[in-house]
Amino acid sequence: MKKLMMSISSAITLAVTHPAAIRAQQFFDHICPSFWWTGMKWSRVQILFHAEENLQQAQVSTRYPGVKILQVHHVENPHYLFVDLQIEPDAKPGDIPLLFKITERRHLVYPYHLYPRNPDDGKTRALGVNSRDFIYLLMPDRFANGDTLNDRVAGMLDQSLNRDSLTARHGGDLQGVIDHLDYLKDLGVTAIWMTPVLENNEAHASYHGYAFTDHYRVDPRLGTNALYKKLVEQAHQMGLKVIQDIVLNHVGEQHWFVRDLPMKDWLHQWPRYTNTSYRESPLFDPYASSSDKKQMSDGWFTPFMPDLNQRNPYLVNYLIQNAIWWVEYAGVDAFRIDTYIYCDLNFMNQFNAALLREFPHLHLFGETWVHGVLPQAYFVRNKLNMPFQSNLPGVCDFQWCFAVQHAFTEKNGWTSGIVEPYLTLAQDFVYQDPMKNVIFLDNHDMSRIYSVVGQDIHKFESAFTLLLTSRGIPQMYYGDEILMKGISAPDGLVRKDFPGGWPGDTVNKFSDAGRTETENIAFHFIQNLAHFRQQSEALREGKLMQYVPEGNVYVYFRYTAHESIMVAINGNDDTVSVSTNRFAESLHGYKKAFDVLHHQMIEDISRFHLPPYGSLVWQLKP
């Protein structure tokens, strides 16, 4: 061992003292990933090296106990080098001296660092999210500005800073989120989903975050990698989880590797620009043409978002390793995967399997904006007998969202109105585990729920009653708790700033005193039900029994062996009085109830009364 260490030391000394030696940190402008860990299941790491100089003749070697170079790949673009490292189980943390011979006269050494894997993975970090959680979705640029010094960053292409503009940056950041973790905890949420926080060095509308230009760097206008890690750690200390929003389908046109492609097939290339059709049906249509399938998956989402070719093996490694890197580095608990249906689905199965093998508790859920339960089920673990079988654990349940919106906006009929949530859940037989689906009322791409229901507070409350008592993982959108309004035409109208999040705001809606009476009614309605849900075994993980709506009243029960919750929603524009005799199967053994929404005991549960579009939540008692 002593001789081995001496030889390593000699090699490093030779490299750095050679007359033509160069500092590796100056020579390479991108090293991805820049470090790794011991004890990882993903132990064959493919490191991407990029430099402005020619690497076509470069040779790489190392001598480090438990680590060996398996292969060095020279690709089409001579500015790139891919090095495959095998990290054995007995490898120790430390600096691996990667010795580069660029030419006969040019040498350098890069100390590639190995950290020890965090022993708390799956215990206090990388926990996953599940039906016991309540997710709060926010846009960092529009939530709160905790550090005005990073509002503009020199060198970034988008220098806009105008809170009156729908597309300019507004200055919100990670520090603003950290400053309001207490607020989120008090509201009753248990997990935070932020729209993407990685660098988006695009010239226009960079605030939304969905056009990455560097996969390994937090956008400096939001903060730093270290601050992001601090946010996750502080959230965990408060019992809050953090979900990272990732984009695997495309990147921004200013991404550094788009400006200098490693190889032609890194992206989906077409003879002329071809947009995706946005129609998912050819992916499972037994009669679909190959051209329609190709356009759906390989067409670009927009002209400004180059479409990644996830059949390229180097890109496959790059994307999988990047996701593993962020979980291990920051300790995030779940990934929401943007534009899931546009990705190569075989790659997505490979991606999902690798992440869950590395972090068994992690949750993955994909954006599946489709129309119909069957199309949605195709992209998640399901019970369908089809050639392709997805291994994605959960989806953003757009079908549930559409059904609840229609319950309060469509005329009641045989298949419309208040019956739609019932009919949608009746099709859960197609999913392997519908409890892993994320249910929601709105999001950053949709009209806000308060506007959808015509600014009717009773419909709003009943919609949130459904959200917090139905099956699945509930998710709300920032500002819904203070009745923020907006129709998504354009999207910027539903992405306005949270009042009180900026220095100098004349109104602070983070506090009771800054909210109107009606806003406080909405806030405390959600807060009350969210906190009750945290203590209710039935609502967090219980079974569901629902009854066919009669008289436009929807009734269902969530129950375990120890608790039963009754929920009723009035889909009428007048008051109803309903006998509970019909629900004897679920009410057997119960005589009283605790009214969760009004904090009072109900001594007689033989009948209930509901105002127009009203709701009730009863915790049943013997």
mmCIF file with all atom_site columns, C-alpha atoms in Angstrom, residues 465 469 539 555-558 564-568 578-580 583 586-587 593-594 596 605 607-608 616-620:
data_model
loop_
_atom_site.group_PDB
_atom_site.id
_atom_site.type_symbol
_atom_site.label_atom_id
_atom_site.label_alt_id
_atom_site.label_comp_id
_atom_site.label_asym_id
_atom_site.label_entity_id
_atom_site.label_seq_id
_atom_site.pdbx_PDB_ins_code
_atom_site.Cartn_x
_atom_site.Cartn_y
_atom_site.Cartn_z
_atom_site.occupancy
_atom_site.B_iso_or_equiv
_atom_site.pdbx_formal_charge
_atom_site.auth_seq_id
_atom_site.auth_comp_id
_atom_site.auth_asym_id
_atom_site.auth_atom_id
_atom_site.pdbx_PDB_model_num
ATOM 1  C CA . THR A 1 465 ? -62.764 19.309 0.488  1.00 0.00 ? 465 THR A CA 1
ATOM 2  C CA . THR A 1 469 ? -60.248 13.856 1.409  1.00 0.00 ? 469 THR A CA 1
ATOM 3  C CA . LEU A 1 539 ? -57.723 10.349 5.048  1.00 0.00 ? 539 LEU A CA 1
ATOM 4  C CA . VAL A 1 555 ? -71.082 10.837 -0.838 1.00 0.00 ? 555 VAL A CA 1
ATOM 5  C CA . TYR A 1 556 ? -68.026 8.732  -0.093 1.00 0.00 ? 556 TYR A CA 1
ATOM 6  C CA . PHE A 1 557 ? -66.165 7.289  2.880  1.00 0.00 ? 557 PHE A CA 1
ATOM 7  C CA . ARG A 1 558 ? -62.481 6.960  3.704  1.00 0.00 ? 558 ARG A CA 1
ATOM 8  C CA . SER A 1 564 ? -64.089 6.250  9.292  1.00 0.00 ? 564 SER A CA 1
ATOM 9  C CA . ILE A 1 565 ? -64.624 9.612  7.594  1.00 0.00 ? 565 ILE A CA 1
ATOM 10 C CA . MET A 1 566 ? -67.797 10.518 5.722  1.00 0.00 ? 566 MET A CA 1
ATOM 11 C CA . VAL A 1 567 ? -67.668 13.174 3.004  1.00 0.00 ? 567 VAL A CA 1
ATOM 12 C CA . ALA A 1 568 ? -70.623 14.705 1.173  1.00 0.00 ? 568 ALA A CA 1
ATOM 13 C CA . VAL A 1 578 ? -80.449 13.948 2.690  1.00 0.00 ? 578 VAL A CA 1
ATOM 14 C CA . SER A 1 579 ? -81.265 10.820 4.668  1.00 0.00 ? 579 SER A CA 1
ATOM 15 C CA . THR A 1 580 ? -78.256 8.653  5.461  1.00 0.00 ? 580 THR A CA 1
ATOM 16 C CA . PHE A 1 583 ? -75.230 4.579  3.447  1.00 0.00 ? 583 PHE A CA 1
ATOM 17 C CA . SER A 1 586 ? -70.629 2.427  5.786  1.00 0.00 ? 586 SER A CA 1
ATOM 18 C CA . LEU A 1 587 ? -72.439 3.778  8.851  1.00 0.00 ? 587 LEU A CA 1
ATOM 19 C CA . ALA A 1 593 ? -69.959 12.291 14.334 1.00 0.00 ? 593 ALA A CA 1
ATOM 20 C CA . PHE A 1 594 ? -67.468 15.081 14.799 1.00 0.00 ? 594 PHE A CA 1
ATOM 21 C CA . VAL A 1 596 ? -64.511 18.528 11.066 1.00 0.00 ? 596 VAL A CA 1
ATOM 22 C CA . ILE A 1 605 ? -76.370 11.335 11.860 1.00 0.00 ? 605 ILE A CA 1
ATOM 23 C CA . ARG A 1 607 ? -79.829 13.077 8.059  1.00 0.00 ? 607 ARG A CA 1
ATOM 24 C CA . PHE A 1 608 ? -77.620 15.922 6.889  1.00 0.00 ? 608 PHE A CA 1
ATOM 25 C CA . LEU A 1 616 ? -69.348 18.149 4.994  1.00 0.00 ? 616 LEU A CA 1
ATOM 26 C CA . VAL A 1 617 ? -66.607 16.066 6.547  1.00 0.00 ? 617 VAL A CA 1
ATOM 27 C CA . TRP A 1 618 ? -67.683 13.901 9.460  1.00 0.00 ? 618 TRP A CA 1
ATOM 28 C CA . GLN A 1 619 ? -65.402 11.816 11.632 1.00 0.00 ? 619 GLN A CA 1
ATOM 29 C CA . LEU A 1 620 ? -67.782 9.058  12.646 1.00 0.00 ? 620 LEU A CA 1
#
